[in-house]
PDB file of C-alpha atoms in Angstrom:
ATOM      1  CA  UNK A   1      42.729  57.365  52.019  1.00 50.00           C
ATOM      2  CA  UNK A   2      41.266  58.832  55.087  1.00 58.00           C
ATOM      3  CA  UNK A   3      37.521  58.784  54.969  1.00 57.00           C
ATOM      4  CA  UNK A   4      35.221  59.639  57.769  1.00 58.00           C
ATOM      5  CA  UNK A   5      32.609  57.009  58.377  1.00 57.00           C
ATOM      6  CA  UNK A   6      29.903  59.487  59.381  1.00 60.00           C
ATOM      7  CA  UNK A   7      29.214  63.032  58.244  1.00 65.00           C
ATOM      8  CA  UNK A   8      27.626  64.309  61.515  1.00 69.00           C
ATOM      9  CA  UNK A   9      24.125  64.782  60.098  1.00 79.00           C
ATOM     10  CA  UNK A  10      22.649  62.488  62.730  1.00 81.00           C
ATOM     11  CA  UNK A  11      23.717  64.722  65.563  1.00 87.00           C
ATOM     12  CA  UNK A  12      22.530  67.818  63.726  1.00 88.00           C
ATOM     13  CA  UNK A  13      19.103  66.242  63.115  1.00 89.00           C
ATOM     14  CA  UNK A  14      18.763  65.328  66.857  1.00 90.00           C
ATOM     15  CA  UNK A  15      19.700  68.925  67.802  1.00 91.00           C
ATOM     16  CA  UNK A  16      17.090  70.332  65.434  1.00 93.00           C
ATOM     17  CA  UNK A  17      14.427  68.017  66.854  1.00 94.00           C
ATOM     18  CA  UNK A  18      15.236  69.160  70.436  1.00 94.00           C
ATOM     19  CA  UNK A  19      15.035  72.839  69.363  1.00 95.00           C
ATOM     20  CA  UNK A  20      11.689  72.339  67.546  1.00 96.00           C
ATOM     21  CA  UNK A  21      10.300  70.461  70.555  1.00 96.00           C
ATOM     22  CA  UNK A  22      11.416  73.297  72.880  1.00 96.00           C
ATOM     23  CA  UNK A  23       9.719  75.893  70.692  1.00 97.00           C
ATOM     24  CA  UNK A  24       6.496  73.843  70.569  1.00 97.00           C
ATOM     25  CA  UNK A  25       6.437  73.691  74.399  1.00 97.00           C
ATOM     26  CA  UNK A  26       7.033  77.417  74.661  1.00 97.00           C
ATOM     27  CA  UNK A  27       4.318  78.200  72.088  1.00 97.00           C
ATOM     28  CA  UNK A  28       1.777  75.986  73.866  1.00 97.00           C
ATOM     29  CA  UNK A  29       2.483  77.715  77.215  1.00 97.00           C
ATOM     30  CA  UNK A  30       2.064  81.154  75.577  1.00 97.00           C
ATOM     31  CA  UNK A  31      -1.249  80.090  73.988  1.00 97.00           C
ATOM     32  CA  UNK A  32      -2.546  78.827  77.353  1.00 97.00           C
ATOM     33  CA  UNK A  33      -1.540  82.117  78.976  1.00 97.00           C
ATOM     34  CA  UNK A  34      -3.344  84.103  76.284  1.00 97.00           C
ATOM     35  CA  UNK A  35      -6.509  81.968  76.674  1.00 97.00           C
ATOM     36  CA  UNK A  36      -6.530  82.401  80.459  1.00 97.00           C
ATOM     37  CA  UNK A  37      -5.955  86.195  80.067  1.00 97.00           C
ATOM     38  CA  UNK A  38      -8.915  86.377  77.652  1.00 97.00           C
ATOM     39  CA  UNK A  39     -11.098  84.496  80.116  1.00 95.00           C
ATOM     40  CA  UNK A  40     -10.111  86.733  82.992  1.00 96.00           C
ATOM     41  CA  UNK A  41     -10.765  89.829  80.808  1.00 97.00           C
ATOM     42  CA  UNK A  42     -14.279  88.596  79.948  1.00 94.00           C
ATOM     43  CA  UNK A  43     -15.047  87.805  83.562  1.00 93.00           C
ATOM     44  CA  UNK A  44     -13.874  91.289  84.624  1.00 96.00           C
ATOM     45  CA  UNK A  45     -16.082  92.853  81.946  1.00 95.00           C
ATOM     46  CA  UNK A  46     -19.080  90.779  83.087  1.00 94.00           C
ATOM     47  CA  UNK A  47     -18.504  91.734  86.683  1.00 95.00           C
ATOM     48  CA  UNK A  48     -18.218  95.399  85.786  1.00 96.00           C
ATOM     49  CA  UNK A  49     -21.542  95.262  83.956  1.00 96.00           C
ATOM     50  CA  UNK A  50     -23.069  93.304  86.843  1.00 95.00           C
ATOM     51  CA  UNK A  51     -22.111  96.064  89.252  1.00 96.00           C
ATOM     52  CA  UNK A  52     -23.812  98.688  87.038  1.00 95.00           C
ATOM     53  CA  UNK A  53     -26.930  96.454  86.708  1.00 94.00           C
ATOM     54  CA  UNK A  54     -27.110  95.868  90.443  1.00 95.00           C
ATOM     55  CA  UNK A  55     -26.710  99.614  91.177  1.00 95.00           C
ATOM     56  CA  UNK A  56     -29.511 100.391  88.696  1.00 94.00           C
ATOM     57  CA  UNK A  57     -31.816  97.825  90.219  1.00 93.00           C
ATOM     58  CA  UNK A  58     -30.995  99.031  93.725  1.00 94.00           C
ATOM     59  CA  UNK A  59     -31.711 102.693  92.889  1.00 94.00           C
ATOM     60  CA  UNK A  60     -35.012 101.870  91.159  1.00 93.00           C
ATOM     61  CA  UNK A  61     -36.067  99.678  94.118  1.00 90.00           C
ATOM     62  CA  UNK A  62     -35.135 102.484  96.635  1.00 90.00           C
ATOM     63  CA  UNK A  63     -37.133 105.113  94.672  1.00 90.00           C
ATOM     64  CA  UNK A  64     -40.070 103.205  93.233  1.00 87.00           C
ATOM     65  CA  UNK A  65     -40.200  99.881  95.041  1.00 84.00           C
ATOM     66  CA  UNK A  66     -40.989  96.529  93.494  1.00 83.00           C
ATOM     67  CA  UNK A  67     -43.415  98.110  91.097  1.00 84.00           C
ATOM     68  CA  UNK A  68     -40.653 100.226  89.586  1.00 87.00           C
ATOM     69  CA  UNK A  69     -38.592  97.140  88.901  1.00 88.00           C
ATOM     70  CA  UNK A  70     -41.579  95.533  87.252  1.00 87.00           C
ATOM     71  CA  UNK A  71     -42.110  98.571  84.997  1.00 90.00           C
ATOM     72  CA  UNK A  72     -38.532  99.474  84.131  1.00 90.00           C
ATOM     73  CA  UNK A  73     -36.854  96.064  83.955  1.00 90.00           C
ATOM     74  CA  UNK A  74     -39.804  93.876  83.092  1.00 88.00           C
ATOM     75  CA  UNK A  75     -39.158  91.995  86.299  1.00 88.00           C
ATOM     76  CA  UNK A  76     -41.201  89.007  87.300  1.00 88.00           C
ATOM     77  CA  UNK A  77     -42.455  89.744  90.785  1.00 85.00           C
ATOM     78  CA  UNK A  78     -43.579  87.458  93.603  1.00 83.00           C
ATOM     79  CA  UNK A  79     -45.095  89.921  96.099  1.00 75.00           C
ATOM     80  CA  UNK A  80     -44.449  89.564  99.832  1.00 70.00           C
ATOM     81  CA  UNK A  81     -46.667  90.196 102.798  1.00 64.00           C
ATOM     82  CA  UNK A  82     -46.162  93.960 102.879  1.00 64.00           C
ATOM     83  CA  UNK A  83     -45.717  96.772 100.398  1.00 61.00           C
ATOM     84  CA  UNK A  84     -42.266  96.829  98.774  1.00 67.00           C
ATOM     85  CA  UNK A  85     -41.390  93.283  99.896  1.00 74.00           C
ATOM     86  CA  UNK A  86     -41.113  90.057  97.810  1.00 81.00           C
ATOM     87  CA  UNK A  87     -38.798  88.582  95.196  1.00 88.00           C
ATOM     88  CA  UNK A  88     -38.035  90.074  91.785  1.00 90.00           C
ATOM     89  CA  UNK A  89     -36.271  88.373  88.973  1.00 92.00           C
ATOM     90  CA  UNK A  90     -34.718  90.417  86.041  1.00 93.00           C
ATOM     91  CA  UNK A  91     -33.147  88.881  82.992  1.00 93.00           C
ATOM     92  CA  UNK A  92     -30.627  90.320  80.565  1.00 93.00           C
ATOM     93  CA  UNK A  93     -29.217  89.096  77.264  1.00 91.00           C
ATOM     94  CA  UNK A  94     -25.517  88.961  76.250  1.00 90.00           C
ATOM     95  CA  UNK A  95     -25.465  92.743  75.653  1.00 90.00           C
ATOM     96  CA  UNK A  96     -26.996  93.511  79.090  1.00 91.00           C
ATOM     97  CA  UNK A  97     -30.333  94.575  77.557  1.00 90.00           C
ATOM     98  CA  UNK A  98     -33.648  93.281  78.784  1.00 87.00           C
ATOM     99  CA  UNK A  99     -34.522  90.510  76.303  1.00 83.00           C
ATOM    100  CA  UNK A 100     -37.547  90.890  74.080  1.00 79.00           C
ATOM    101  CA  UNK A 101     -39.852  87.912  73.481  1.00 74.00           C
ATOM    102  CA  UNK A 102     -38.358  84.481  73.747  1.00 78.00           C
ATOM    103  CA  UNK A 103     -34.683  85.451  73.678  1.00 83.00           C
ATOM    104  CA  UNK A 104     -32.648  83.306  76.059  1.00 86.00           C
ATOM    105  CA  UNK A 105     -31.374  85.262  79.066  1.00 91.00           C
ATOM    106  CA  UNK A 106     -27.664  85.155  79.700  1.00 93.00           C
ATOM    107  CA  UNK A 107     -27.594  87.028  83.057  1.00 95.00           C
ATOM    108  CA  UNK A 108     -30.141  87.069  85.862  1.00 94.00           C
ATOM    109  CA  UNK A 109     -30.684  89.431  88.787  1.00 94.00           C
ATOM    110  CA  UNK A 110     -32.635  88.364  91.867  1.00 94.00           C
ATOM    111  CA  UNK A 111     -33.744  90.904  94.432  1.00 93.00           C
ATOM    112  CA  UNK A 112     -35.296  89.632  97.681  1.00 91.00           C
ATOM    113  CA  UNK A 113     -36.742  92.302  99.924  1.00 89.00           C
ATOM    114  CA  UNK A 114     -38.062  92.187 103.423  1.00 87.00           C
ATOM    115  CA  UNK A 115     -39.213  94.496 106.159  1.00 85.00           C
ATOM    116  CA  UNK A 116     -38.586  94.660 109.900  1.00 84.00           C
ATOM    117  CA  UNK A 117     -42.036  96.169 110.497  1.00 78.00           C
ATOM    118  CA  UNK A 118     -40.719  99.509 111.732  1.00 84.00           C
ATOM    119  CA  UNK A 119     -40.199 101.097 108.284  1.00 82.00           C
ATOM    120  CA  UNK A 120     -36.753  99.606 107.454  1.00 88.00           C
ATOM    121  CA  UNK A 121     -36.796  97.679 104.235  1.00 88.00           C
ATOM    122  CA  UNK A 122     -33.783  95.545 103.280  1.00 91.00           C
ATOM    123  CA  UNK A 123     -33.081  93.974  99.889  1.00 92.00           C
ATOM    124  CA  UNK A 124     -30.472  91.373  98.993  1.00 94.00           C
ATOM    125  CA  UNK A 125     -29.511  91.610  95.345  1.00 95.00           C
ATOM    126  CA  UNK A 126     -27.581  88.958  93.389  1.00 95.00           C
ATOM    127  CA  UNK A 127     -26.475  89.087  89.754  1.00 96.00           C
ATOM    128  CA  UNK A 128     -25.682  85.664  88.205  1.00 95.00           C
ATOM    129  CA  UNK A 129     -24.662  84.147  84.935  1.00 94.00           C
ATOM    130  CA  UNK A 130     -27.499  81.737  83.937  1.00 92.00           C
ATOM    131  CA  UNK A 131     -25.301  79.172  82.176  1.00 92.00           C
ATOM    132  CA  UNK A 132     -23.325  78.091  85.231  1.00 93.00           C
ATOM    133  CA  UNK A 133     -25.174  79.987  88.066  1.00 90.00           C
ATOM    134  CA  UNK A 134     -21.932  81.724  88.898  1.00 93.00           C
ATOM    135  CA  UNK A 135     -22.495  84.833  91.061  1.00 94.00           C
ATOM    136  CA  UNK A 136     -20.969  87.879  89.489  1.00 95.00           C
ATOM    137  CA  UNK A 137     -21.992  90.448  92.145  1.00 96.00           C
ATOM    138  CA  UNK A 138     -24.018  90.686  95.324  1.00 96.00           C
ATOM    139  CA  UNK A 139     -25.305  93.776  97.052  1.00 94.00           C
ATOM    140  CA  UNK A 140     -27.368  94.532 100.103  1.00 95.00           C
ATOM    141  CA  UNK A 141     -29.520  97.698 100.089  1.00 93.00           C
ATOM    142  CA  UNK A 142     -31.569  99.349 102.846  1.00 91.00           C
ATOM    143  CA  UNK A 143     -34.391 101.845 102.626  1.00 89.00           C
ATOM    144  CA  UNK A 144     -36.232 103.600 105.390  1.00 87.00           C
ATOM    145  CA  UNK A 145     -39.839 104.775 104.971  1.00 80.00           C
ATOM    146  CA  UNK A 146     -41.801 106.335 107.748  1.00 75.00           C
ATOM    147  CA  UNK A 147     -44.750 104.299 108.816  1.00 68.00           C
TER     148      UNK A 147
END
């Protein structure tokens, strides 16, 4: 009687364990890639909205000055020495709307304007995320007004 002492199931079980381990590693790498892609997509969307918000603030400042930002965006204004100079702070919620009441702002725009005394006004504009103070977009704007 010729009997085999082992049926080969031990080797098969080891091979299956290696294959399952390999698929687990591949799945975890794919999940990490999808999470990173989602994070990058959200950041790109936030930056796109920040560009639009900065352009809107810049255009209002160029046309109406600091008072226009105060009226249209409910900006908190710290006036400077001259007309159309100072620091303005605008807050937005998650949907990029100016928050009503005590809603916590998610994004913040800060415009700091100055004058050279000869009619050239310059404003530095920065849009940030309030949670981590990460700057999403920065813009410098100039406006000339005859003295």
